[in-house]
Short mmCIF file of C-alpha atoms in Angstrom, two decimals:
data_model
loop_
_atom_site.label_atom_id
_atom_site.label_comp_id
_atom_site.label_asym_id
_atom_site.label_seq_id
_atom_site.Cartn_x
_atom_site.Cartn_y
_atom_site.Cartn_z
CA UNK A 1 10.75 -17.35 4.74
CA UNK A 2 14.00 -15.87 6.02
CA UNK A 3 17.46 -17.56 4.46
CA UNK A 4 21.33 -16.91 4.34
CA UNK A 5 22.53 -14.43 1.46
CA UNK A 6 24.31 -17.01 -0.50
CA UNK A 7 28.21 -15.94 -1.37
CA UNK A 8 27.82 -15.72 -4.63
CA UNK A 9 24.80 -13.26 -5.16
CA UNK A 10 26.55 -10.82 -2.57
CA UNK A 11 29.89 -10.91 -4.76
CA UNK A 12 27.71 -10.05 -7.66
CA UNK A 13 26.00 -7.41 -5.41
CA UNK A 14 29.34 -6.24 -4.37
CA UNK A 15 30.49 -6.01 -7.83
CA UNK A 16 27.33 -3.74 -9.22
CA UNK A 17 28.10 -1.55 -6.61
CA UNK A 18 31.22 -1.05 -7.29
CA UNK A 19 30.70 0.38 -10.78
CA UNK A 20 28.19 2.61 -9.86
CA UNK A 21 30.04 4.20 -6.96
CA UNK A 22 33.83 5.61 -6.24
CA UNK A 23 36.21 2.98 -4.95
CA UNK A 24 36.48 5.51 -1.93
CA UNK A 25 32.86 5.10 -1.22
CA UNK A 26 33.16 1.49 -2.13
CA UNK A 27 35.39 0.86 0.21
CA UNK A 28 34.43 3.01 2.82
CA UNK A 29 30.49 2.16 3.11
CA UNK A 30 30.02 -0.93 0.90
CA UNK A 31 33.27 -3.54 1.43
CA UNK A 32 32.91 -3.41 5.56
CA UNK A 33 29.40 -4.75 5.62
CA UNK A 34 28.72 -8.27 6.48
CA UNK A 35 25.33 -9.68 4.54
CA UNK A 36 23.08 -11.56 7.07
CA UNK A 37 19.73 -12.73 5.79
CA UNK A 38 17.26 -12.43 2.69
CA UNK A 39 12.98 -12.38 3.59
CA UNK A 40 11.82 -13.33 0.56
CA UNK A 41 7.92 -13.01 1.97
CA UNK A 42 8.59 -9.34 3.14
CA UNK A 43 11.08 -8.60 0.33
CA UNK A 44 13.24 -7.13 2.37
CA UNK A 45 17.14 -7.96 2.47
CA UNK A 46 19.43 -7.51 5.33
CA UNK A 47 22.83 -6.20 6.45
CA UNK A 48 24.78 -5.66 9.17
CA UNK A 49 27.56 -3.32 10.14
CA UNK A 50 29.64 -2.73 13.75
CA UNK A 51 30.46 0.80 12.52
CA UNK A 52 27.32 3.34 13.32
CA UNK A 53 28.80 6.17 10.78
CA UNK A 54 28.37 3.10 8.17
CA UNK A 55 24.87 2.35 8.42
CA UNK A 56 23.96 6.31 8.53
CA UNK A 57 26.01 7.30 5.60
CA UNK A 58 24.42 4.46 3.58
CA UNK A 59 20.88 5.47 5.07
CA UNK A 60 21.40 8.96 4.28
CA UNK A 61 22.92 8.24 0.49
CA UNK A 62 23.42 4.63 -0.80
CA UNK A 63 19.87 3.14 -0.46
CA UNK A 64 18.59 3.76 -3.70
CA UNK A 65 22.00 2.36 -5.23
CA UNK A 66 22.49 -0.83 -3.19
CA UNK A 67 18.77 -1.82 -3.84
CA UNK A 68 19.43 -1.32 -7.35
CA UNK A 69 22.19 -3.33 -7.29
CA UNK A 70 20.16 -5.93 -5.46
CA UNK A 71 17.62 -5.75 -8.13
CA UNK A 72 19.68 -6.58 -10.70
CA UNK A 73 21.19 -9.86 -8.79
CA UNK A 74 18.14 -11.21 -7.74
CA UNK A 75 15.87 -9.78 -10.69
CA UNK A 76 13.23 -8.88 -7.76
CA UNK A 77 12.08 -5.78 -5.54
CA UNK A 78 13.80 -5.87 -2.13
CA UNK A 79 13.97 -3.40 0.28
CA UNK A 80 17.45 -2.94 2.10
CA UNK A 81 18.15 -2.46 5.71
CA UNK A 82 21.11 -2.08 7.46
CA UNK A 83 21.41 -2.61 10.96
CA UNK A 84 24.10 -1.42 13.97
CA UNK A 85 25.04 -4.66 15.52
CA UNK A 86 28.24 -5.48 17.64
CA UNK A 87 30.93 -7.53 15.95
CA UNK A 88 29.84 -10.33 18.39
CA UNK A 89 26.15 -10.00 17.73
CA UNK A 90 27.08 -10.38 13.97
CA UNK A 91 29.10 -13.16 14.43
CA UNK A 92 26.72 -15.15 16.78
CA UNK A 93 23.87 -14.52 14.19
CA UNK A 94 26.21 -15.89 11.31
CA UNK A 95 26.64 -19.04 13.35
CA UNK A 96 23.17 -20.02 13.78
CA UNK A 97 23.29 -20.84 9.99
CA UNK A 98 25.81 -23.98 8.49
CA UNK A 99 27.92 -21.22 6.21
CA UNK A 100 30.06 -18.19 7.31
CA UNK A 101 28.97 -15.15 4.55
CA UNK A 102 32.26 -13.33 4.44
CA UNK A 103 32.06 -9.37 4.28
CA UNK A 104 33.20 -7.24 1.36
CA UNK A 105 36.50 -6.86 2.90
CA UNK A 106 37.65 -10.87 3.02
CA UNK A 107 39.66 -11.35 -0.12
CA UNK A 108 38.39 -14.63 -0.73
CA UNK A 109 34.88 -13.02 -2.19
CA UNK A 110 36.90 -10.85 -4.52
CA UNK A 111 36.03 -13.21 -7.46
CA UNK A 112 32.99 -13.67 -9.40
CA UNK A 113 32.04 -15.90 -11.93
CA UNK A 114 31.57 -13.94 -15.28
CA UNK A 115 32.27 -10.52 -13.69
CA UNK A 116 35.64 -8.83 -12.40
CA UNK A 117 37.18 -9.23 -9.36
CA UNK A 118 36.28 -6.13 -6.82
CA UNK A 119 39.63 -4.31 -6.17
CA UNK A 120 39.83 -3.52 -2.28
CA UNK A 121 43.41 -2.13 -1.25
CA UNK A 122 44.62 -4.00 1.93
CA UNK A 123 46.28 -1.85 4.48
CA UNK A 124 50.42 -2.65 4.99
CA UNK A 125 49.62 -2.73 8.81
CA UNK A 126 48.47 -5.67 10.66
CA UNK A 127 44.59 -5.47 11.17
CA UNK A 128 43.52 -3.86 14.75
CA UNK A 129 40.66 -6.05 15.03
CA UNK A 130 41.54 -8.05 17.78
CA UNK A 131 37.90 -8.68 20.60
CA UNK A 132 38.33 -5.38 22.98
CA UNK A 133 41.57 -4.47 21.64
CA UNK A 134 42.65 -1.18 18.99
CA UNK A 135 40.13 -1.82 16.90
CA UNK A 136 38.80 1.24 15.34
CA UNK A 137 38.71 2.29 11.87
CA UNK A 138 38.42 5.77 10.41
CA UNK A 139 36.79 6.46 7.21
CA UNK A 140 36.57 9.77 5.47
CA UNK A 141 33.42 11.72 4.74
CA UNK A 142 32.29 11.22 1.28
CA UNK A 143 30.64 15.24 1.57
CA UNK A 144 33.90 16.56 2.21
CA UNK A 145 36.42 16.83 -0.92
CA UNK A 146 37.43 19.78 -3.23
CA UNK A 147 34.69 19.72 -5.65
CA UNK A 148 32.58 21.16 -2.90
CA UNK A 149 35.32 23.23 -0.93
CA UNK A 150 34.14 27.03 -1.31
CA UNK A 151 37.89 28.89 -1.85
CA UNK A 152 37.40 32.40 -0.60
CA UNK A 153 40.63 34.79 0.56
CA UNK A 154 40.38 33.44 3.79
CA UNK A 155 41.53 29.79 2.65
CA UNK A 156 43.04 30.35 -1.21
CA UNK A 157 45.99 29.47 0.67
CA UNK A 158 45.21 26.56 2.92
CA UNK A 159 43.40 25.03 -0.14
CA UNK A 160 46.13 25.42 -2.41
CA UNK A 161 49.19 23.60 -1.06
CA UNK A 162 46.35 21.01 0.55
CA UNK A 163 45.50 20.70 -3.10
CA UNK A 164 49.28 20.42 -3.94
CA UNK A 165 49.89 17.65 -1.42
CA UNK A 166 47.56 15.53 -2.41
CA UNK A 167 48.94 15.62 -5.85
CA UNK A 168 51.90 14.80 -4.97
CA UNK A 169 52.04 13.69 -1.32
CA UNK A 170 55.31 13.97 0.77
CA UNK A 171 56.95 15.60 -2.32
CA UNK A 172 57.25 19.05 -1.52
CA UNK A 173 54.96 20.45 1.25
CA UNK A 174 55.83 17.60 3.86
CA UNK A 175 54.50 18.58 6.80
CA UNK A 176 51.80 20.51 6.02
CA UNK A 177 49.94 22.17 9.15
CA UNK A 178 46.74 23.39 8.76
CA UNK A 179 45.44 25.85 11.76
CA UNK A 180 42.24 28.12 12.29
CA UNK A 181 39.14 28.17 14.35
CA UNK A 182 36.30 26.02 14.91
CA UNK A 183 33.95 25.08 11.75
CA UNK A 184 36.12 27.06 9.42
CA UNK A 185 37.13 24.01 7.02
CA UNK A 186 40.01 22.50 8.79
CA UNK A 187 38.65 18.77 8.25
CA UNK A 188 37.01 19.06 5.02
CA UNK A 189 40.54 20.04 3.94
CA UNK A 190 41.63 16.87 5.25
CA UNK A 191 39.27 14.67 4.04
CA UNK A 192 39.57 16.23 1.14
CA UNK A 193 43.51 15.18 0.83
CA UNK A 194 42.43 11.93 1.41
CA UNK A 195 39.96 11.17 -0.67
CA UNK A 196 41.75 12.82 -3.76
CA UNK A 197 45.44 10.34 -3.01
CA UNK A 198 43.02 7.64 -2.92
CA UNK A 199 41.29 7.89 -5.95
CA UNK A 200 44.81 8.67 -8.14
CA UNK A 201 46.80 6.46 -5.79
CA UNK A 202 44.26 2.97 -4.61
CA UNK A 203 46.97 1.61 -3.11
CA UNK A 204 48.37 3.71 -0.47
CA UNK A 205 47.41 3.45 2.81
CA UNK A 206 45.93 6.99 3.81
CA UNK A 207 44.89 6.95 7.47
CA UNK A 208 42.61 9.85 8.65
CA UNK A 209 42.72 9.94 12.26
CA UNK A 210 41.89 12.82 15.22
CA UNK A 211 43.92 12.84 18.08
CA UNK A 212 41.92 12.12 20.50
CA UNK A 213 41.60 8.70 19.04
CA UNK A 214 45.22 8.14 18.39
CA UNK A 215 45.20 9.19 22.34
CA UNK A 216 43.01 6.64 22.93
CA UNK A 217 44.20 3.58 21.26
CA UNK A 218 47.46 4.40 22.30
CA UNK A 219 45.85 3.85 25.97
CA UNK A 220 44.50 0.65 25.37
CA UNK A 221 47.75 -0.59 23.86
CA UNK A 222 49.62 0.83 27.08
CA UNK A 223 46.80 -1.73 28.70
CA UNK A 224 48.78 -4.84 27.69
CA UNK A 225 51.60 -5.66 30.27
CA UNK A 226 54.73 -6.08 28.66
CA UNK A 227 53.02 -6.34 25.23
CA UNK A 228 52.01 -10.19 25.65
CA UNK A 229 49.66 -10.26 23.56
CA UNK A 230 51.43 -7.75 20.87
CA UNK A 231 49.03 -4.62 21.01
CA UNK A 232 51.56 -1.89 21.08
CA UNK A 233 53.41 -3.58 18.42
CA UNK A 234 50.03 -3.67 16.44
CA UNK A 235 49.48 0.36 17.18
CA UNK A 236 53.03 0.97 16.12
CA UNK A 237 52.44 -0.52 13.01
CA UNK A 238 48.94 1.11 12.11
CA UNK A 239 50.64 4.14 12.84
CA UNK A 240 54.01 3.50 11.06
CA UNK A 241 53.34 2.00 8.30
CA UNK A 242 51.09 4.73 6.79
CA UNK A 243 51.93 6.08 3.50
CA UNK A 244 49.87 9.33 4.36
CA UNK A 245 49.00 10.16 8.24
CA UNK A 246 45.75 12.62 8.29
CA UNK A 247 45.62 13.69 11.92
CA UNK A 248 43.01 15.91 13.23
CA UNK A 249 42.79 18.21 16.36
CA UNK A 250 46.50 18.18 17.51
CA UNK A 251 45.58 20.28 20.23
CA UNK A 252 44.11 17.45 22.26
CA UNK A 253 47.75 16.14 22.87
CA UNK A 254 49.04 19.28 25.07
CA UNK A 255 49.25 18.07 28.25
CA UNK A 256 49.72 14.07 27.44
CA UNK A 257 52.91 13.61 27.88
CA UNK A 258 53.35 9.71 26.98
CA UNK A 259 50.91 10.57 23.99
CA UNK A 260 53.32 12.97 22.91
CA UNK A 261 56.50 10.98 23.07
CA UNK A 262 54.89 8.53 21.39
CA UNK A 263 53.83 10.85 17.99
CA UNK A 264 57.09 12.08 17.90
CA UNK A 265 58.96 9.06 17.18
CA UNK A 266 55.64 8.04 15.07
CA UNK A 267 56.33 11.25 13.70
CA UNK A 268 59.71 11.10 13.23
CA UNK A 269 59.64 7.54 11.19
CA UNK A 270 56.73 8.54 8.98
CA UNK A 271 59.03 11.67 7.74
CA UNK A 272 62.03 9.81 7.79
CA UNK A 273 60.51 7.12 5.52
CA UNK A 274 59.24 9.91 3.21
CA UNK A 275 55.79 9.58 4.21
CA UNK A 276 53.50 12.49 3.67
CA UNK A 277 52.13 14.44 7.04
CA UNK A 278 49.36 16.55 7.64
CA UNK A 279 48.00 17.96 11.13
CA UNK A 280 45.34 20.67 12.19
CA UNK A 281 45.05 22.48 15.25
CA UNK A 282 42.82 25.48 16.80
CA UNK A 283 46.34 27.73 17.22
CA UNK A 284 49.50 28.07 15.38
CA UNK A 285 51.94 25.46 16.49
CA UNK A 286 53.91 28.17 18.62
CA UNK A 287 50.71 28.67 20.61
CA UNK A 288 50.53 25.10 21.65
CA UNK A 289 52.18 25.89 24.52
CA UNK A 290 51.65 22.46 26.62
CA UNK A 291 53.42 20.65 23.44
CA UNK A 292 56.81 19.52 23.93
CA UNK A 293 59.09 21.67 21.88
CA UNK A 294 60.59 19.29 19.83
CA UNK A 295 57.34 18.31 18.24
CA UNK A 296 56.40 22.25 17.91
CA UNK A 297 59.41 22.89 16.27
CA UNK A 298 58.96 20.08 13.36
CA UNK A 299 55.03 21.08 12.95
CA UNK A 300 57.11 24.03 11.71
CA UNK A 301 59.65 22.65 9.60
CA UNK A 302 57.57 23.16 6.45
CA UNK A 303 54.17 24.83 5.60
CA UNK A 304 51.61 26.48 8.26
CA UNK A 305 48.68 27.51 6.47
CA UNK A 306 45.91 29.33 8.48
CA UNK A 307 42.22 29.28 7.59
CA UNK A 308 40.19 32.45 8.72
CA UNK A 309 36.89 33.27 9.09
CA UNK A 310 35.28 34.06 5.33
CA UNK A 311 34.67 37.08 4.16
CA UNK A 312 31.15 38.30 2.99
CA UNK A 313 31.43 37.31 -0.46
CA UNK A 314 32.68 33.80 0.61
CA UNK A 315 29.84 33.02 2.88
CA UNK A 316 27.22 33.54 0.20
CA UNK A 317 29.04 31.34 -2.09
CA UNK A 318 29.28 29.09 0.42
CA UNK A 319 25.32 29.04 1.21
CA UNK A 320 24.48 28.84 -2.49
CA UNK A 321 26.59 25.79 -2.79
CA UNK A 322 24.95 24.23 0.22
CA UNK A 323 21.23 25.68 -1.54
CA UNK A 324 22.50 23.67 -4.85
CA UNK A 325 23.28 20.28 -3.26
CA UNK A 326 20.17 20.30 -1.39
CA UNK A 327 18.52 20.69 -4.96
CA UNK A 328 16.27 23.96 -3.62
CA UNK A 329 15.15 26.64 -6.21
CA UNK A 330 16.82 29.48 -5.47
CA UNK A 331 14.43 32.72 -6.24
CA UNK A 332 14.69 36.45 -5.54
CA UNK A 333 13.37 35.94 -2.68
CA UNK A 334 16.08 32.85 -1.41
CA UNK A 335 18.84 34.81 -2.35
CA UNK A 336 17.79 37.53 -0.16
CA UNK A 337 17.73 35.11 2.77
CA UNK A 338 20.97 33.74 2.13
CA UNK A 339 22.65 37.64 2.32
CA UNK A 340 20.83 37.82 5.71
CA UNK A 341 22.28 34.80 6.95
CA UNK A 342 26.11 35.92 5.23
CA UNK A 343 25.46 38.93 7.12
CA UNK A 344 24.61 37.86 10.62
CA UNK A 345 26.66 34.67 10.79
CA UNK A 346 30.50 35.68 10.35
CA UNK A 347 32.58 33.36 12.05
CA UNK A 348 32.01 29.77 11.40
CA UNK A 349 31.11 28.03 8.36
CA UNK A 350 29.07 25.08 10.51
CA UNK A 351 26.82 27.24 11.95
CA UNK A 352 26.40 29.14 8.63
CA UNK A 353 25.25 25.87 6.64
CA UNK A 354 23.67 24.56 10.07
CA UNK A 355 20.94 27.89 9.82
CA UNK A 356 20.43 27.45 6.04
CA UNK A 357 19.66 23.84 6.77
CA UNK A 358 17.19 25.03 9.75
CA UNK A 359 15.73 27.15 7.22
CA UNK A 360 15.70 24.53 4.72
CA UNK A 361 14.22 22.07 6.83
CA UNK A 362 11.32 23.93 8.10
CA UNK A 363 10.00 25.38 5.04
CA UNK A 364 9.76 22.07 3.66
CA UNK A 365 8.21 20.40 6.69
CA UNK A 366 5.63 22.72 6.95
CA UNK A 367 5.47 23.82 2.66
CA UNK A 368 5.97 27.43 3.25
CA UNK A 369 7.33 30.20 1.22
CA UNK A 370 11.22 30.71 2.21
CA UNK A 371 11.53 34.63 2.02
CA UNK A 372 13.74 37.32 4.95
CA UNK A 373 10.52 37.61 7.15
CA UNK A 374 10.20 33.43 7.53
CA UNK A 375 14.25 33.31 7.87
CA UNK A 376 14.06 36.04 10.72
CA UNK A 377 11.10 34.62 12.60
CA UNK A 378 12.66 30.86 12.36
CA UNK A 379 16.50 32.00 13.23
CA UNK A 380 15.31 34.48 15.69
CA UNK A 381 17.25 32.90 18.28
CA UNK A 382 20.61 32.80 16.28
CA UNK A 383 20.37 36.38 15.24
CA UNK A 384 18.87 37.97 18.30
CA UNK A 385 21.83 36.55 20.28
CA UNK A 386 24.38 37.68 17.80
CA UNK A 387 22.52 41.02 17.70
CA UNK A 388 22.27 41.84 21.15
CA UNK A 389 24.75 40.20 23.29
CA UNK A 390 28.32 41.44 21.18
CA UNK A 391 28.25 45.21 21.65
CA UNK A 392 31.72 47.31 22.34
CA UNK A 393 31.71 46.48 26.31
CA UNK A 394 31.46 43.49 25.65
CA UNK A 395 34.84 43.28 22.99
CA UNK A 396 36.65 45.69 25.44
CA UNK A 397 35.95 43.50 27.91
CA UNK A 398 37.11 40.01 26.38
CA UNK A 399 40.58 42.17 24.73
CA UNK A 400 41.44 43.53 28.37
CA UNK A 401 40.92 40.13 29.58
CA UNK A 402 43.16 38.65 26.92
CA UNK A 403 45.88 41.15 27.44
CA UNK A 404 45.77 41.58 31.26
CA UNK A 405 44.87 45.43 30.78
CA UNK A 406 42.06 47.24 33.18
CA UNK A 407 39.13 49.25 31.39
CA UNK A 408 39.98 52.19 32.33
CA UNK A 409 43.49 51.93 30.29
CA UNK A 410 41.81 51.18 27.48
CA UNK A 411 39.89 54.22 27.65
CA UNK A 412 42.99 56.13 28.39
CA UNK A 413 44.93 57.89 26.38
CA UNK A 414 48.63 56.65 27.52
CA UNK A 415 50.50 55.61 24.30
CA UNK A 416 52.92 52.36 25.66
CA UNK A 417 52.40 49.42 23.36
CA UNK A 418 51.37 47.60 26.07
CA UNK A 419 48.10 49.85 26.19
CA UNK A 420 47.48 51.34 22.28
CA UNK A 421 48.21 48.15 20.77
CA UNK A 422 44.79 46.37 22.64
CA UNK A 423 43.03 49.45 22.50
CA UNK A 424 43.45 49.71 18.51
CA UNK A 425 42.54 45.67 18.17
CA UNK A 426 39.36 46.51 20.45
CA UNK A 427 38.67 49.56 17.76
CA UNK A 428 39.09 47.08 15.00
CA UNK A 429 36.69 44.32 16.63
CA UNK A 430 33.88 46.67 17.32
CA UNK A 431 33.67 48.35 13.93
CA UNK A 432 34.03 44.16 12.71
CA UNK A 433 31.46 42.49 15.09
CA UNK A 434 29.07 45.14 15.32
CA UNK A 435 26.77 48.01 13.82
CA UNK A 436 28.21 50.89 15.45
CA UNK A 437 29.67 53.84 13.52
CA UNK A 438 32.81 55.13 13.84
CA UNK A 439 31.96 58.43 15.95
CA UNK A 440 29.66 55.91 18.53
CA UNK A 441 33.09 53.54 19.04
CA UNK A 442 34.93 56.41 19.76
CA UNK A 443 32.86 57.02 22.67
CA UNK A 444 33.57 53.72 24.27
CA UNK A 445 37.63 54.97 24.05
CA UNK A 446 37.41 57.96 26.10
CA UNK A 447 35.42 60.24 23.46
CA UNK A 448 38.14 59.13 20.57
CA UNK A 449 36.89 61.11 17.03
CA UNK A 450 36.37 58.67 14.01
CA UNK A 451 39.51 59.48 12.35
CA UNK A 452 41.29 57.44 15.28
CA UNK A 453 38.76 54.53 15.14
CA UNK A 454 39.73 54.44 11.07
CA UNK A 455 43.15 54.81 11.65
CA UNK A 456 43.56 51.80 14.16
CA UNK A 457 40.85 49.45 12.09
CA UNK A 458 42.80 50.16 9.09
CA UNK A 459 46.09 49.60 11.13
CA UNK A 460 45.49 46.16 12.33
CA UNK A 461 43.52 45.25 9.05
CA UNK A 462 47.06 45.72 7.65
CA UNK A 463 48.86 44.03 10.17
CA UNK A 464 46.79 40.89 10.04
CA UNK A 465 48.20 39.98 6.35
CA UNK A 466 51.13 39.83 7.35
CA UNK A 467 51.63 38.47 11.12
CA UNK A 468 49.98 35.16 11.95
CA UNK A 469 50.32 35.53 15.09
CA UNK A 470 48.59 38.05 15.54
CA UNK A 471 45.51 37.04 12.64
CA UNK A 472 45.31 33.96 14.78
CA UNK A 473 44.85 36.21 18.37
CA UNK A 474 41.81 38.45 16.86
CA UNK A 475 40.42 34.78 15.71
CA UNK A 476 40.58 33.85 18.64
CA UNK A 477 38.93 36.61 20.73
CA UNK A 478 35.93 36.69 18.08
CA UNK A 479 35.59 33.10 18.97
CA UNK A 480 35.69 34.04 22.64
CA UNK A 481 33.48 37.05 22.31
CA UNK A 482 31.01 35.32 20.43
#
């Protein structure tokens, strides 16, 4: 027999969860979901959500805790499944039955007999929520804080005034832009900000955001003629009323020009009103070169911190972190496979995890042994393509490209800047991205000895610390290389 979850025993679920989980998770995962029906033939106890990210997160993670917490309510065994419904599916279902079961998030189920209220901040803004209109919420990733952030010399940096804004946002570093390459810890970063402010700070209102979704609920907003029914006020106010703005991918604006207005005087409020800022981008802000200058010029008015690729060392700590959380014994023979994997993945961190995971996955789907042999015949298509395809043609090729230069000046031996500078980045990039000793690279420059292949690796090695400009142009052409 199927029946409504009466109010009560969700409140008392709502409140077991909340003491066995953060009150970031809580209210990320738990408070949204709306409790439809109890099967007490089938034991099984159901939820709903509009929010796909919620029902995976809590598949993936929260199970075992919310039917624990169930448990304990109804002293019984039920299974619990949550399903992806649209807000108007779960509202049509709630109406079939004589009493509307409010969510986690309606402050009228905050109290419980004989237990404590569950604390849920409410935002400042007016809720988005509006049939059709801007109503999309962002959560951050529980899997991505500084606990689990791997700090290497390619992001000691980045990490540490991150870490020093979220201590004490809009205090000091205010704004903080964060730039580097694709899958080199940009987000987690973020996330990370935002999940430390909330758990020392409940009540702010920290909105996470990327910019293509700002771009696209400012869109919908621009939908309403004359704001009638008050959806660009709404936006404004989601936007403006944040205590700490978390926005992803500024890149995606260039080009957008009514997109771009609008941030700035977003923008401009937020830092007026002391509110704390942080942005991330693919490029340095003065490479965003379809960005209206004004809004260049204040990404600039404080911090840019720049995350590179990690170095050897950082990789493998990064891998045995990732071996750790997914609770896998790591032998002689495992750590061996995760130095093959720091060695033939270099450039992003998301591919690096995504082939231990492969790895990871397939040894215990099929219960074999992981050791270098099994990793090689299982990655064979990552590392054969990395192997094969990036030789010094190729990098000469992709740094004439990128600084309008022929091959044949590269090879050269005329000495304008224009000419030695690319040539001695291509020298650096080969002896970098590939397996080729220094006498065989200086046969790809005109028959070059070693000495001048050492002399312009260790040349832009040294330039790279200090010029971000340029660090951020070799990151670039690895990415396009690769």
């Amino acid at each position: 027999m199927r029946k409504k979850i009466e109010e009560k025993k969700w409140r008392d679920i709502l409140s077991d969860i909340s003491e066995n989980v953060t009150e970031v998770s809580y209210r990320s995962w738990f408070a949204p979901l709306v409790p439809m029906e109890i099967d007490e033939d089938a034991a099984v106890i159901y939820f709903a959500t509009s929010k796909k990210q919620i029902m995976e997160v809590l598949e993936m993670r929260y199970i075992p805790v919310f039917e624990r917490a169930v448990e304990s309510v109804y002293h019984k065994k039920y299974k619990v499944v949550v399903k992806n419904k649209t807000e108007s599916e779960i509202q049509q279902q709630l109406n079939m039955g004589t009493t509307q079961i409010p969510s986690g998030n309606n402050p009228a189920s905050a109290h419980t007999s004989g237990k404590p209220p569950i604390s849920t901040p409410k935002p400042k803004a007016p809720p988005l929520q509006e049939e059709n209109e801007l109503k999309e919420e962002y959560f951050l990733n529980p899997q991505y804080n500084f606990d689990n952030f791997i700090v290497g010399e390619n992001n000691k940096y980045a990490h540490a005034v991150a870490y020093a804004v979220a201590e004490s946002p809009a205090s000091t570093y205010n704004p903080l832009f964060i730039y580097g390459g694709s899958g080199l810890g940009k987000t987690h970063l973020m996330h990370a900000i935002g999940h430390y402010i909330l758990e020392h700070n409940p009540n702010m209102n920290v909105l996470y955001v990327s910019s293509e979704m700002f771009t696209s609920e400012l869109i919908k907003a621009l939908q309403d003629p004359k704001n009638s029914s008050g959806m660009m006020t709404r936006f404004k106010n989601k936007y403006r009323s944040a205590d700490v703005l978390l926005i992803d991918d500024i890149q995606f604006l260039e080009g957008k020009e009514s997109t771009q207005t609008e941030f700035f005087h977003t923008f401009n409020e937020l830092h007026d009103s002391g509110k704390q800022i942080v942005i991330s981008s693919d490029r340095h802000p003065s490479k965003l070169r379809e960005l209206d200058d004004r809004l260049r010029s204040r990404f600039q008015w404080n911090i840019v911190a720049d995350i590179k690729p990690p170095d050897y060392e950082t990789r493998v700590a990064i891998l045995r972190k990732k071996a750790e959380l997914e609770n896998v014994e790591i032998d002689n023979d495992f750590l061996d496979v995760i130095d093959l994997i720091a060695e033939k993945v270099k450039f992003n961190i998301r591919e690096l995890e995504s082939a231990l995971s492969r790895i990871i996955s397939y040894s215990t789907l099929f219960h074999e042994h992981i050791d270098v042999k099994y990793a090689r015949k299982n990655l064979n298509d990552i590392f054969s393509t990395r192997d094969f395809n990036i030789n010094c043609e190729t990098i000469k090729k992709a740094v004439c490209k990128k600084y309008g230069i022929k091959l044949a000046d590269i090879e050269s031996s005329k000495r304008k800047r224009e000419f030695s500078h690319p040539r001695q980045i291509a020298m650096y990039l080969c002896r970098e991205m590939t397996d080729s000793s220094l006498p065989k690279i200086g046969e790809y420059f005109g028959g070059r000895d070693h000495t001048t292949v050492l002399h312009a690796y260790d040349k832009i090695a040294s330039e790279i610390k200090n010029n971000e400009i340029l660090a951020d142009e070799i990151h670039q052409l690895k990415e396009d290389i690769e």
